[in-house]
Amino acid sequence: MSHAGPRSTPQPTPLTVYLPFNRDCLRGEFIPAKTGVAPPAPRGHWLLVQDQALLVVPEGDRFQLPQGERPSALDSAASDPLWLGTLGGTPCWVTSVPKGAAVPPGLARESMVPMQGTRLPDELLSLGGMAMQLLWWESTSGHCPRCGEPTGRIAGEWGKQCARCRYEHYPHLHPAVITLVRDGSRVLLARKAGWAPGRYALVAGFVDNGESLEGAVAREVKEEVGVDITDIQYVGSQNWPFPSQLMIGFVARYAGGEIAIDKEELEDARWFDCDKLPTGPSRHSIAGFIIANHARP
Ligand SMILES: [Zn+2]
């Protein structure tokens, strides 16, 4: 006897969220550099980061990373190559290209920023995000934050250690909570001044010292839109490399209070029926993921 009929209990939501900038998008193909020995010569995939864009090879409406040697046109302008890891066994190298430098022949500059309408596929956004985070870490960790002496890389780690006071520090990720407040068939959305007209998203904010994630969710919602919430549930997370946030997504149930916005943070907040939602965040962000999956009647 088989039990092939429909199951009576709902399946749990998978916890892995395949959003761009999450390494999960690379489906185990990527191995970070810290677990191995650097290849002797910088050859392989190139992540050429110019501000918040990648220099890529356009092929029709698709994009590839430059392969092989680094384009020689960049030799005088770009930073020394950093080894990021391997993708499918091929080394990935990161170079920072100065903002004003000319784009080498055959390459195109493509933004990685979702709000600027990035056209890059999720895999390249995830690799590019790690490349931006590595460059950010390199640019901010060269000196000891305690005594100011130059630091050196700790073997087999991304971390740095001070040669004088031995202080160790590691790449900083800043946890931020982002929350959809629901009340029956309506949801509470907010917008900041300067966003495209009519665009609404979720309440979000950084976790404070001493706070739990749930505590941060309740405080941010109360501070920014003035309402009380209950039943706070985790729904997924997204690494956000602009420059180094970890966005931790929640849904919560409205428990009372009138909307009263923090005018320093927001321009407006209001209830929307789930079948009449305004223009929202793109599919690239966890805000878009949460609204698409949880703003339902
Ligand atoms: Zn020190």
Coordinates of C-alpha atoms and ligand atoms in Angstrom, one line a residue:
M1 CA 0.0 0.0 0.0
S2 CA 1.3 3.4 -0.9
H3 CA 0.3 6.7 0.7
A4 CA 0.4 8.8 -2.5
G5 CA -2.8 10.8 -1.8
P6 CA -2.8 14.4 -0.7
R7 CA -1.3 15.0 2.7
S8 CA -3.6 16.4 5.3
T9 CA -0.9 18.5 7.1
P10 CA 0.6 21.6 5.4
Q11 CA 4.2 21.3 4.4
P12 CA 6.6 23.6 6.3
T13 CA 8.0 26.6 4.4
P14 CA 11.6 25.9 3.2
L15 CA 13.9 28.0 5.3
T16 CA 16.4 28.6 2.5
V17 CA 15.4 31.8 0.6
Y18 CA 16.9 31.8 -2.9
L19 CA 17.2 35.6 -3.2
P20 CA 20.1 37.3 -4.9
F21 CA 23.0 38.2 -2.6
N22 CA 22.4 35.0 -0.6
R23 CA 25.1 32.5 -1.4
D24 CA 22.4 29.8 -1.5
C25 CA 21.7 31.0 -5.0
L26 CA 25.0 29.4 -6.1
R27 CA 23.6 26.0 -5.0
G28 CA 26.8 24.8 -3.4
E29 CA 29.0 25.6 -6.5
F30 CA 30.9 28.3 -4.7
I31 CA 33.6 27.5 -2.1
P32 CA 34.9 30.6 -0.2
A33 CA 38.6 31.3 -0.4
K34 CA 39.3 31.0 3.3
T35 CA 39.1 27.2 3.2
G36 CA 41.9 26.7 0.7
V37 CA 45.3 27.8 -0.6
A38 CA 45.3 30.7 -3.1
P39 CA 46.0 29.7 -6.7
P40 CA 49.5 30.9 -7.8
A41 CA 48.4 33.1 -10.7
P42 CA 45.3 35.3 -11.0
R43 CA 43.4 33.6 -13.8
G44 CA 39.7 32.5 -13.8
H45 CA 36.4 34.4 -13.4
W46 CA 36.8 38.2 -12.9
L47 CA 34.6 40.2 -10.6
L48 CA 35.5 43.7 -11.7
V49 CA 33.7 46.0 -9.2
Q50 CA 33.2 49.7 -10.2
D51 CA 31.3 51.4 -7.4
Q52 CA 28.1 49.4 -7.1
A53 CA 28.4 47.9 -10.6
L54 CA 30.1 44.9 -12.3
L55 CA 32.0 45.1 -15.6
V56 CA 30.6 42.1 -17.5
V57 CA 30.6 40.6 -21.0
P58 CA 27.2 41.2 -22.6
E59 CA 25.9 38.4 -24.8
G60 CA 22.5 39.4 -26.2
D61 CA 20.4 40.0 -23.1
R62 CA 22.6 37.8 -20.9
F63 CA 25.8 38.6 -19.1
Q64 CA 29.0 36.6 -18.4
L65 CA 32.0 37.3 -16.1
P66 CA 35.2 38.1 -18.0
Q67 CA 37.4 34.9 -18.1
G68 CA 41.1 34.1 -18.1
E69 CA 43.6 36.9 -17.4
R70 CA 42.4 40.3 -16.1
P71 CA 41.8 42.7 -19.0
S72 CA 45.1 44.5 -19.5
A73 CA 43.4 47.8 -20.0
L74 CA 42.8 47.8 -16.2
D75 CA 46.4 47.1 -15.2
S76 CA 47.3 50.8 -14.4
A77 CA 43.9 51.7 -12.7
A78 CA 42.6 48.6 -10.8
S79 CA 43.5 47.4 -7.3
D80 CA 45.5 44.2 -6.8
P81 CA 43.5 41.0 -7.4
L82 CA 41.9 39.4 -4.3
W83 CA 41.0 35.7 -4.3
L84 CA 37.3 35.3 -3.4
G85 CA 36.9 31.5 -3.8
T86 CA 36.1 29.0 -6.5
L87 CA 33.0 28.6 -8.6
G88 CA 32.6 25.1 -10.1
G89 CA 36.3 24.6 -9.4
T90 CA 37.4 27.9 -11.3
P91 CA 39.0 30.6 -9.1
C92 CA 37.1 33.9 -8.8
W93 CA 39.1 37.1 -8.5
V94 CA 38.0 40.5 -7.3
T95 CA 39.4 43.8 -8.4
S96 CA 38.2 47.3 -7.6
V97 CA 38.0 49.6 -10.6
P98 CA 38.1 53.4 -9.8
K99 CA 34.8 55.2 -10.4
G100 CA 36.1 57.3 -13.3
A101 CA 38.1 54.6 -15.1
A102 CA 37.1 53.8 -18.7
V103 CA 35.3 50.5 -19.2
P104 CA 37.7 48.2 -21.2
P105 CA 36.6 47.2 -24.8
G106 CA 34.1 44.3 -24.9
L107 CA 32.9 44.9 -21.4
A108 CA 29.8 46.7 -20.1
R109 CA 29.0 48.3 -16.8
E110 CA 25.9 46.8 -15.1
S111 CA 24.5 48.1 -11.8
M112 CA 24.1 45.6 -9.0
V113 CA 21.5 47.8 -7.2
P114 CA 18.0 46.4 -7.3
M115 CA 16.4 49.9 -6.9
Q116 CA 18.4 51.0 -10.0
G117 CA 16.7 48.1 -12.0
T118 CA 19.7 45.7 -12.1
R119 CA 19.6 43.4 -15.1
L120 CA 22.2 40.9 -13.8
P121 CA 21.1 37.3 -13.0
D122 CA 20.9 36.2 -9.4
E123 CA 24.1 34.2 -9.6
L124 CA 26.1 37.2 -10.7
L125 CA 24.5 39.4 -8.1
S126 CA 25.4 36.9 -5.4
L127 CA 29.0 36.7 -6.5
G128 CA 29.2 40.5 -7.0
G129 CA 27.7 41.1 -3.6
M130 CA 30.4 38.9 -2.0
A131 CA 33.0 40.8 -4.1
M132 CA 31.7 44.2 -2.9
Q133 CA 31.7 42.9 0.7
L134 CA 35.3 41.7 0.4
L135 CA 36.4 45.1 -1.0
W136 CA 34.5 46.9 1.7
W137 CA 36.2 44.7 4.4
E138 CA 39.6 45.2 2.8
S139 CA 39.1 49.0 2.7
T140 CA 37.9 49.2 6.4
S141 CA 40.1 46.7 8.2
G142 CA 43.7 47.7 7.3
H143 CA 44.2 49.3 10.7
C144 CA 43.5 48.2 14.2
P145 CA 40.2 49.8 15.4
R146 CA 41.7 49.8 19.0
C147 CA 45.2 51.1 18.6
G148 CA 45.6 52.2 14.9
E149 CA 48.5 49.9 13.9
P150 CA 48.4 48.1 10.6
T151 CA 46.7 44.7 10.7
G152 CA 47.5 41.4 8.9
R153 CA 45.3 38.6 7.6
I154 CA 44.7 35.7 10.0
A155 CA 45.7 32.5 8.2
G156 CA 42.7 30.6 6.9
E157 CA 40.2 33.3 7.8
W158 CA 38.8 36.6 6.5
G159 CA 39.7 38.1 9.9
K160 CA 42.5 40.6 10.6
Q161 CA 44.8 40.8 13.6
C162 CA 46.7 43.8 14.9
A163 CA 50.5 43.2 15.0
R164 CA 50.9 45.3 18.2
C165 CA 47.9 44.7 20.5
R166 CA 46.8 41.3 18.9
Y167 CA 43.2 42.5 18.7
E168 CA 41.3 40.3 16.2
H169 CA 38.3 41.5 14.1
Y170 CA 36.2 39.8 11.4
P171 CA 34.0 41.1 8.6
H172 CA 31.1 43.0 10.1
L173 CA 27.5 42.2 9.2
H174 CA 24.9 44.5 10.7
P175 CA 21.6 42.8 11.5
A176 CA 18.5 44.6 10.5
V177 CA 14.9 43.5 10.9
I178 CA 12.2 44.0 8.3
T179 CA 8.5 43.3 9.0
L180 CA 5.2 42.9 7.3
V181 CA 2.3 43.8 9.7
R182 CA -0.9 42.0 8.8
D183 CA -4.5 42.4 10.0
G184 CA -6.9 40.0 8.4
S185 CA -6.9 40.7 4.7
R186 CA -5.0 44.0 4.9
V187 CA -1.3 44.8 5.4
L188 CA 0.5 47.9 6.7
L189 CA 3.0 49.3 4.3
A190 CA 5.2 52.4 4.5
R191 CA 7.1 54.7 2.2
K192 CA 10.1 57.1 2.6
A193 CA 10.4 60.5 1.0
G194 CA 12.3 60.4 -2.2
W195 CA 11.0 57.0 -3.3
A196 CA 9.3 56.7 -6.7
P197 CA 5.7 58.0 -6.5
G198 CA 3.2 55.4 -5.1
R199 CA 5.9 53.0 -4.1
Y200 CA 5.4 51.4 -0.6
A201 CA 7.5 48.8 1.3
L202 CA 8.0 47.4 4.8
V203 CA 9.1 48.8 8.1
A204 CA 12.8 48.0 8.7
G205 CA 15.6 49.0 11.1
F206 CA 18.8 48.0 12.8
V207 CA 19.0 45.8 15.9
D208 CA 20.2 47.7 18.9
N209 CA 22.7 46.6 21.6
G210 CA 20.9 44.3 24.0
E211 CA 17.9 43.6 21.8
S212 CA 16.5 40.3 20.6
L213 CA 15.3 40.2 17.0
E214 CA 11.7 40.0 18.2
G215 CA 12.4 43.0 20.5
A216 CA 13.8 45.0 17.6
V217 CA 10.8 44.1 15.4
A218 CA 8.3 45.3 18.0
R219 CA 10.3 48.5 18.8
E220 CA 10.8 49.5 15.1
V221 CA 7.1 49.0 14.2
K222 CA 6.0 51.0 17.3
E223 CA 8.6 53.8 16.7
E224 CA 8.0 54.1 12.9
V225 CA 4.3 53.5 12.5
G226 CA 2.9 53.7 16.0
V227 CA 1.1 50.3 16.2
D228 CA 1.4 47.3 18.5
I229 CA 2.0 43.8 17.1
T230 CA 1.9 40.2 18.3
D231 CA 2.7 36.7 16.8
I232 CA 6.0 37.8 15.4
Q233 CA 7.2 35.0 13.0
Y234 CA 10.6 34.6 11.2
V235 CA 10.2 34.0 7.5
G236 CA 13.7 34.3 5.9
S237 CA 16.8 36.4 5.6
Q238 CA 18.9 38.1 2.9
N239 CA 22.5 39.2 2.9
W240 CA 22.5 42.8 1.6
P241 CA 25.9 44.0 0.5
F242 CA 25.2 47.8 0.4
P243 CA 27.6 47.6 2.2
S244 CA 27.1 45.0 4.9
Q245 CA 23.6 44.3 6.2
L246 CA 21.9 41.0 7.1
M247 CA 18.2 41.6 6.6
I248 CA 16.1 39.3 8.8
G249 CA 12.5 39.1 7.7
F250 CA 9.3 38.7 9.8
V251 CA 5.6 38.8 9.6
A252 CA 3.5 40.0 12.6
R253 CA -0.1 40.4 13.5
Y254 CA -1.6 43.8 14.3
A255 CA -2.6 44.0 17.9
G256 CA -3.9 47.6 18.3
G257 CA -3.2 51.3 18.0
E258 CA -3.6 54.0 15.4
I259 CA -1.0 54.7 12.7
A260 CA 1.3 57.5 13.7
I261 CA 4.4 57.8 11.6
D262 CA 7.9 58.9 12.6
K263 CA 8.3 61.8 10.2
E264 CA 12.1 61.6 10.4
E265 CA 12.0 58.1 8.9
L266 CA 8.8 57.9 6.8
E267 CA 6.7 60.0 4.5
D268 CA 3.6 57.8 4.9
A269 CA 2.2 54.5 6.2
R270 CA -1.2 53.1 5.6
W271 CA -3.3 49.9 5.4
F272 CA -3.7 48.2 2.0
D273 CA -6.1 45.4 1.1
C274 CA -4.1 42.4 -0.1
D275 CA -5.9 42.4 -3.4
K276 CA -5.1 46.1 -4.0
L277 CA -1.4 46.4 -3.2
P278 CA 0.6 49.4 -4.4
T279 CA 3.8 49.3 -6.4
G280 CA 6.2 47.5 -4.1
P281 CA 9.9 46.4 -3.9
S282 CA 11.4 44.4 -6.7
R283 CA 11.7 40.6 -6.6
H284 CA 15.4 41.0 -5.7
S285 CA 14.8 42.1 -2.1
I286 CA 13.5 40.3 0.9
A287 CA 10.8 43.0 1.2
G288 CA 9.5 41.9 -2.3
F289 CA 9.8 38.2 -1.2
I290 CA 7.8 38.8 2.0
I291 CA 5.0 40.9 0.3
A292 CA 4.7 38.3 -2.6
N293 CA 4.5 35.4 -0.2
H294 CA 2.7 36.8 2.9
A295 CA 0.6 39.7 1.8
R296 CA -2.4 37.5 1.0
P297 CA -6.0 37.5 2.1
Ligands
ZN1 ZN 45.9 47.1 17.9

